[in-house]
XYZ file of C-alpha atoms in Angstrom:
337
model
C 17.942 30.128 146.909
C 19.262 32.910 144.685
C 18.496 36.526 145.547
C 18.557 39.430 143.121
C 17.289 42.838 142.031
C 15.115 43.867 139.095
C 15.136 47.522 138.036
C 12.994 49.480 135.604
C 15.542 52.334 135.553
C 13.107 54.916 136.903
C 13.602 58.374 135.423
C 13.711 61.415 137.744
C 10.370 63.222 137.790
C 10.559 66.082 135.318
C 14.224 65.275 134.772
C 16.447 66.836 132.132
C 18.741 64.809 129.896
C 21.514 65.506 132.386
C 19.323 64.236 135.243
C 18.582 61.073 133.272
C 22.285 60.518 132.628
C 22.940 60.843 136.345
C 20.167 58.370 137.132
C 21.658 55.790 134.767
C 25.050 56.272 136.385
C 23.483 55.667 139.793
C 21.808 52.517 138.454
C 25.184 51.174 137.347
C 26.530 51.936 140.815
C 23.719 49.839 142.310
C 24.488 46.924 139.994
C 28.153 47.128 140.982
C 27.220 47.196 144.675
C 24.916 44.179 144.228
C 27.864 42.280 142.773
C 30.122 43.329 145.640
C 27.718 42.160 148.376
C 27.113 38.767 146.790
C 23.681 39.040 145.197
C 23.082 36.518 142.428
C 21.219 38.414 139.703
C 20.448 41.908 138.447
C 17.736 42.346 135.836
C 16.752 45.371 133.748
C 13.187 45.719 132.528
C 11.963 47.122 129.220
C 9.479 49.970 128.947
C 8.743 52.646 126.382
C 7.352 55.349 128.665
C 8.585 58.716 129.902
C 9.008 57.548 133.514
C 11.511 54.789 132.673
C 14.993 54.760 131.101
C 15.116 51.051 130.208
C 13.955 50.978 126.586
C 17.359 49.474 125.601
C 18.128 47.059 128.468
C 20.963 45.254 126.698
C 22.902 48.538 126.498
C 22.602 49.103 130.260
C 23.564 45.490 130.959
C 26.564 45.725 128.630
C 27.829 48.690 130.629
C 27.220 46.741 133.851
C 29.192 43.761 132.547
C 32.384 45.826 132.539
C 31.870 46.839 136.200
C 31.022 43.444 137.694
C 32.717 40.091 138.166
C 30.242 37.477 139.342
C 26.611 38.591 139.341
C 24.382 37.268 136.571
C 22.856 39.928 134.310
C 19.588 39.706 132.446
C 16.304 41.140 131.254
C 13.307 41.634 133.534
C 11.477 41.227 131.171
C 12.375 41.651 127.512
C 9.153 42.473 125.645
C 9.636 39.778 123.020
C 6.265 40.406 121.357
C 7.557 43.760 120.079
C 11.083 42.656 119.197
C 12.895 40.686 116.506
C 14.053 37.388 118.067
C 17.188 37.418 115.923
C 18.255 40.801 117.306
C 17.300 39.860 120.866
C 19.468 36.755 120.659
C 22.380 38.676 119.139
C 22.223 41.349 121.847
C 22.205 38.877 124.716
C 24.764 36.569 123.129
C 27.022 39.630 122.902
C 26.266 40.418 126.551
C 27.171 36.834 127.407
C 30.569 37.278 125.765
C 31.177 40.633 127.460
C 30.257 39.180 130.849
C 32.130 35.889 130.338
C 29.015 33.737 130.523
C 26.747 35.636 132.940
C 23.847 36.646 130.661
C 20.243 35.482 130.946
C 16.961 36.352 129.280
C 13.583 36.620 130.933
C 11.056 37.133 128.138
C 7.405 38.090 128.370
C 4.615 40.203 126.966
C 5.172 43.102 129.362
C 2.530 44.787 131.494
C 2.236 47.958 129.355
C 1.172 48.123 125.707
C 3.013 51.188 124.325
C 5.442 48.992 122.401
C 2.705 47.751 120.074
C 1.827 51.029 118.303
C 5.442 52.188 118.622
C 6.660 49.277 116.495
C 3.621 49.031 114.226
C 2.093 45.933 115.823
C -1.565 45.035 116.315
C -2.581 44.574 119.941
C -5.099 41.961 118.792
C -2.089 39.743 118.010
C -0.879 40.005 121.629
C -0.715 36.264 122.319
C 0.127 35.002 118.840
C 3.073 37.392 118.481
C 4.668 36.246 121.706
C 4.241 32.519 121.151
C 5.605 32.652 117.604
C 8.572 34.803 118.549
C 9.418 32.689 121.583
C 9.476 29.549 119.439
C 11.856 31.263 117.006
C 14.094 32.555 119.799
C 14.450 29.041 121.229
C 15.248 27.642 117.793
C 17.957 30.286 117.308
C 19.383 29.420 120.723
C 19.559 25.729 119.852
C 20.601 25.930 116.190
C 23.313 28.045 114.603
C 21.645 27.828 111.192
C 17.907 28.416 111.205
C 15.127 27.426 108.824
C 11.817 28.854 109.959
C 8.635 30.546 108.733
C 5.767 32.272 110.505
C 3.129 35.013 110.332
C 4.953 38.001 111.746
C 8.489 37.897 110.378
C 10.141 37.086 107.026
C 11.196 33.450 106.778
C 14.686 32.213 107.554
C 16.045 29.721 105.043
C 19.175 28.355 106.652
C 20.775 31.657 107.676
C 23.272 31.513 110.542
C 22.820 33.771 113.579
C 25.954 35.222 115.185
C 27.572 35.735 117.603
C 27.062 32.582 119.621
C 27.149 32.989 123.413
C 29.858 31.739 125.745
C 27.377 29.553 127.639
C 26.533 26.305 125.884
C 22.849 27.226 126.184
C 21.819 30.805 126.921
C 19.306 30.641 129.831
C 15.837 31.795 128.755
C 13.107 32.165 131.402
C 9.453 32.751 130.631
C 8.044 35.692 132.579
C 4.379 35.271 133.511
C 1.635 37.079 135.379
C -1.589 35.258 136.140
C -2.664 33.550 132.905
C -2.959 29.754 133.363
C -2.152 29.061 129.720
C 1.225 30.807 130.099
C 2.150 28.577 133.056
C 1.198 25.447 131.113
C 3.122 26.480 128.010
C 6.239 27.264 130.020
C 6.112 23.816 131.599
C 5.466 22.063 128.295
C 8.568 23.782 126.853
C 10.691 23.029 129.922
C 11.521 26.696 130.462
C 12.283 28.129 133.893
C 9.409 30.269 135.121
C 9.621 33.801 136.538
C 6.333 34.705 138.240
C 5.637 38.414 138.736
C 3.478 38.816 141.860
C 3.042 42.513 142.596
C -0.207 42.348 144.526
C -2.661 40.046 146.220
C -1.668 37.013 148.270
C 1.298 35.032 146.995
C -0.032 31.621 148.072
C -2.945 31.999 145.644
C -0.509 31.417 142.774
C 0.225 27.860 143.946
C -2.388 26.216 141.636
C -0.806 27.975 138.653
C 2.693 26.873 139.657
C 1.351 23.329 140.050
C -0.029 23.533 136.502
C 3.454 24.510 135.322
C 5.152 21.633 137.111
C 2.591 19.086 135.943
C 2.844 20.265 132.318
C 6.622 19.977 132.526
C 6.402 16.503 134.024
C 3.988 15.370 131.310
C 6.396 16.723 128.682
C 9.218 14.637 130.150
C 11.268 17.317 131.877
C 13.082 16.534 135.107
C 11.974 18.454 138.235
C 15.333 20.254 138.462
C 14.738 21.727 135.002
C 11.450 23.280 136.123
C 12.789 26.175 138.158
C 10.415 28.767 139.605
C 11.466 32.337 140.313
C 9.483 35.033 142.122
C 9.562 38.728 141.180
C 8.161 40.908 143.984
C 7.992 44.536 144.973
C 10.061 45.078 148.082
C 12.478 47.117 150.148
C 14.660 46.468 153.190
C 15.826 48.919 155.865
C 17.422 48.532 159.292
C 14.017 48.573 160.987
C 10.482 47.854 159.842
C 9.382 51.364 160.808
C 12.104 52.894 158.647
C 11.291 50.606 155.709
C 7.626 51.603 155.791
C 8.406 55.316 156.201
C 10.832 55.215 153.263
C 8.807 53.063 150.912
C 5.129 53.871 151.356
C 4.936 57.478 150.033
C 6.524 56.739 146.653
C 4.759 53.382 146.349
C 1.392 55.067 146.945
C 2.090 57.784 144.376
C 3.266 55.322 141.727
C 0.446 52.823 142.028
C -2.229 55.466 142.407
C -0.982 56.984 139.139
C -0.951 53.615 137.368
C -4.334 52.873 138.892
C -5.838 55.907 137.164
C -4.846 54.318 133.841
C -6.152 50.857 134.731
C -9.184 51.555 136.864
C -7.679 50.614 140.241
C -8.665 52.486 143.393
C -6.100 54.828 145.016
C -3.580 53.226 147.365
C -4.368 53.671 151.061
C -2.313 52.878 154.190
C -4.713 50.016 154.929
C -4.198 48.510 151.476
C -0.436 48.840 151.874
C -0.405 47.155 155.283
C -2.527 44.299 153.961
C -0.002 43.769 151.162
C 2.853 43.998 153.658
C 1.210 41.505 155.995
C 2.088 37.813 156.352
C 0.302 36.672 153.168
C 0.562 39.830 151.065
C 2.918 40.109 148.125
C 5.033 43.075 149.312
C 8.470 42.272 150.791
C 8.935 45.402 152.909
C 10.513 45.379 156.358
C 13.689 44.694 158.293
C 16.102 41.986 157.060
C 14.900 39.242 159.395
C 11.233 39.960 158.694
C 11.765 39.972 154.940
C 13.837 36.763 154.976
C 11.117 34.993 156.965
C 8.478 36.163 154.503
C 10.525 34.974 151.529
C 10.776 31.540 153.134
C 6.996 31.481 153.662
C 6.375 32.471 150.047
C 8.788 29.793 148.809
C 7.034 27.141 150.888
C 3.604 28.315 149.740
C 4.646 27.952 146.091
C 6.227 24.538 146.552
C 9.782 25.880 146.393
C 11.443 28.669 144.437
C 15.001 28.919 143.142
C 15.240 32.714 142.834
C 13.594 35.806 144.321
C 14.123 39.237 142.777
C 13.236 42.575 144.384
C 11.826 45.497 142.407
C 12.604 48.554 144.553
C 12.844 51.565 142.281
C 9.102 52.120 141.901
C 8.920 54.152 145.124
C 11.041 57.261 144.366
C 13.650 56.213 146.916
C 16.848 58.230 147.270
C 19.926 56.613 145.666
C 21.678 56.188 149.010
C 18.648 54.335 150.430
C 18.585 51.967 147.464
C 22.297 51.278 147.905
C 21.828 50.538 151.596
C 18.892 48.234 150.847
C 21.068 46.291 148.403
C 23.759 45.970 151.059
C 21.219 44.651 153.565
C 19.903 42.131 151.046
C 23.382 40.780 150.402
C 24.810 40.956 153.908
C 21.805 40.089 156.094
C 18.882 38.691 154.082
C 20.716 36.296 151.748
C 22.587 34.450 154.560
C 19.255 33.745 156.254
C 17.878 32.014 153.138
C 20.535 29.277 153.085
């Protein structure tokens, strides 16, 4: 099982431009440390909000490519609905060349909607935009010269798209939340699946994962092509008590704030402990506890090939994030086999 980190490049609260520059430098240090301790993947999200610095993930990943040797680098997720598939492919093909074949794409709709008005898109086209653009992105990946037409972009009439990546086929995962149709479409296209489970009980996603695998089987894809990844909120410290003390305050602030936008109730210690419990989605605890929970989640979902931690939503100090990455590489990963 692969183990990795996803980051949304959290901006310092009330930070100046200089503070933001420092935060990006610290993010690059974390990516470098993840490479050094043997983690398999580091992903950068995409948001267009004040509290995040990841509106141009390919730029951050390009900088990381020059600092790392082995770790795979990718999006987490690229908001394809609001992007031009030609430019997305060019950016990540360039990243693939810079990293000598370590680039990946995880594409999705994103969980926030600011990108739609920002780029002049209609939120009513939420699903249609993504499906059309994903189909074009896959065609660009598979064909150097592209003939294509659709609703949301000028037609391509045999134009070539360059550069081409170092990998024979740039890996493209479909990032999903809880919509059954998205699981089925990913399986029917034979795309690896990255499931974002940030709350609730992880085992409840098993029927959706089964839909994905069955759709892939019906479409003629081999089981080994139908990889499932799990994106979870989490944090590791030397002891469970320390992990909870470090993580809970910032987690509660962040999700209470988001909850005000979405109509969720405020986070309470009881809610947090339920999510941290044996069936809850949060991966927070000591290394042995977290490794055991990852194994339970993998079994509950019928097997997963990759788990990625999202840790920078809790206002954790840079040195604590670095130590958590070290613990993931040195103590959690060996326990996963």
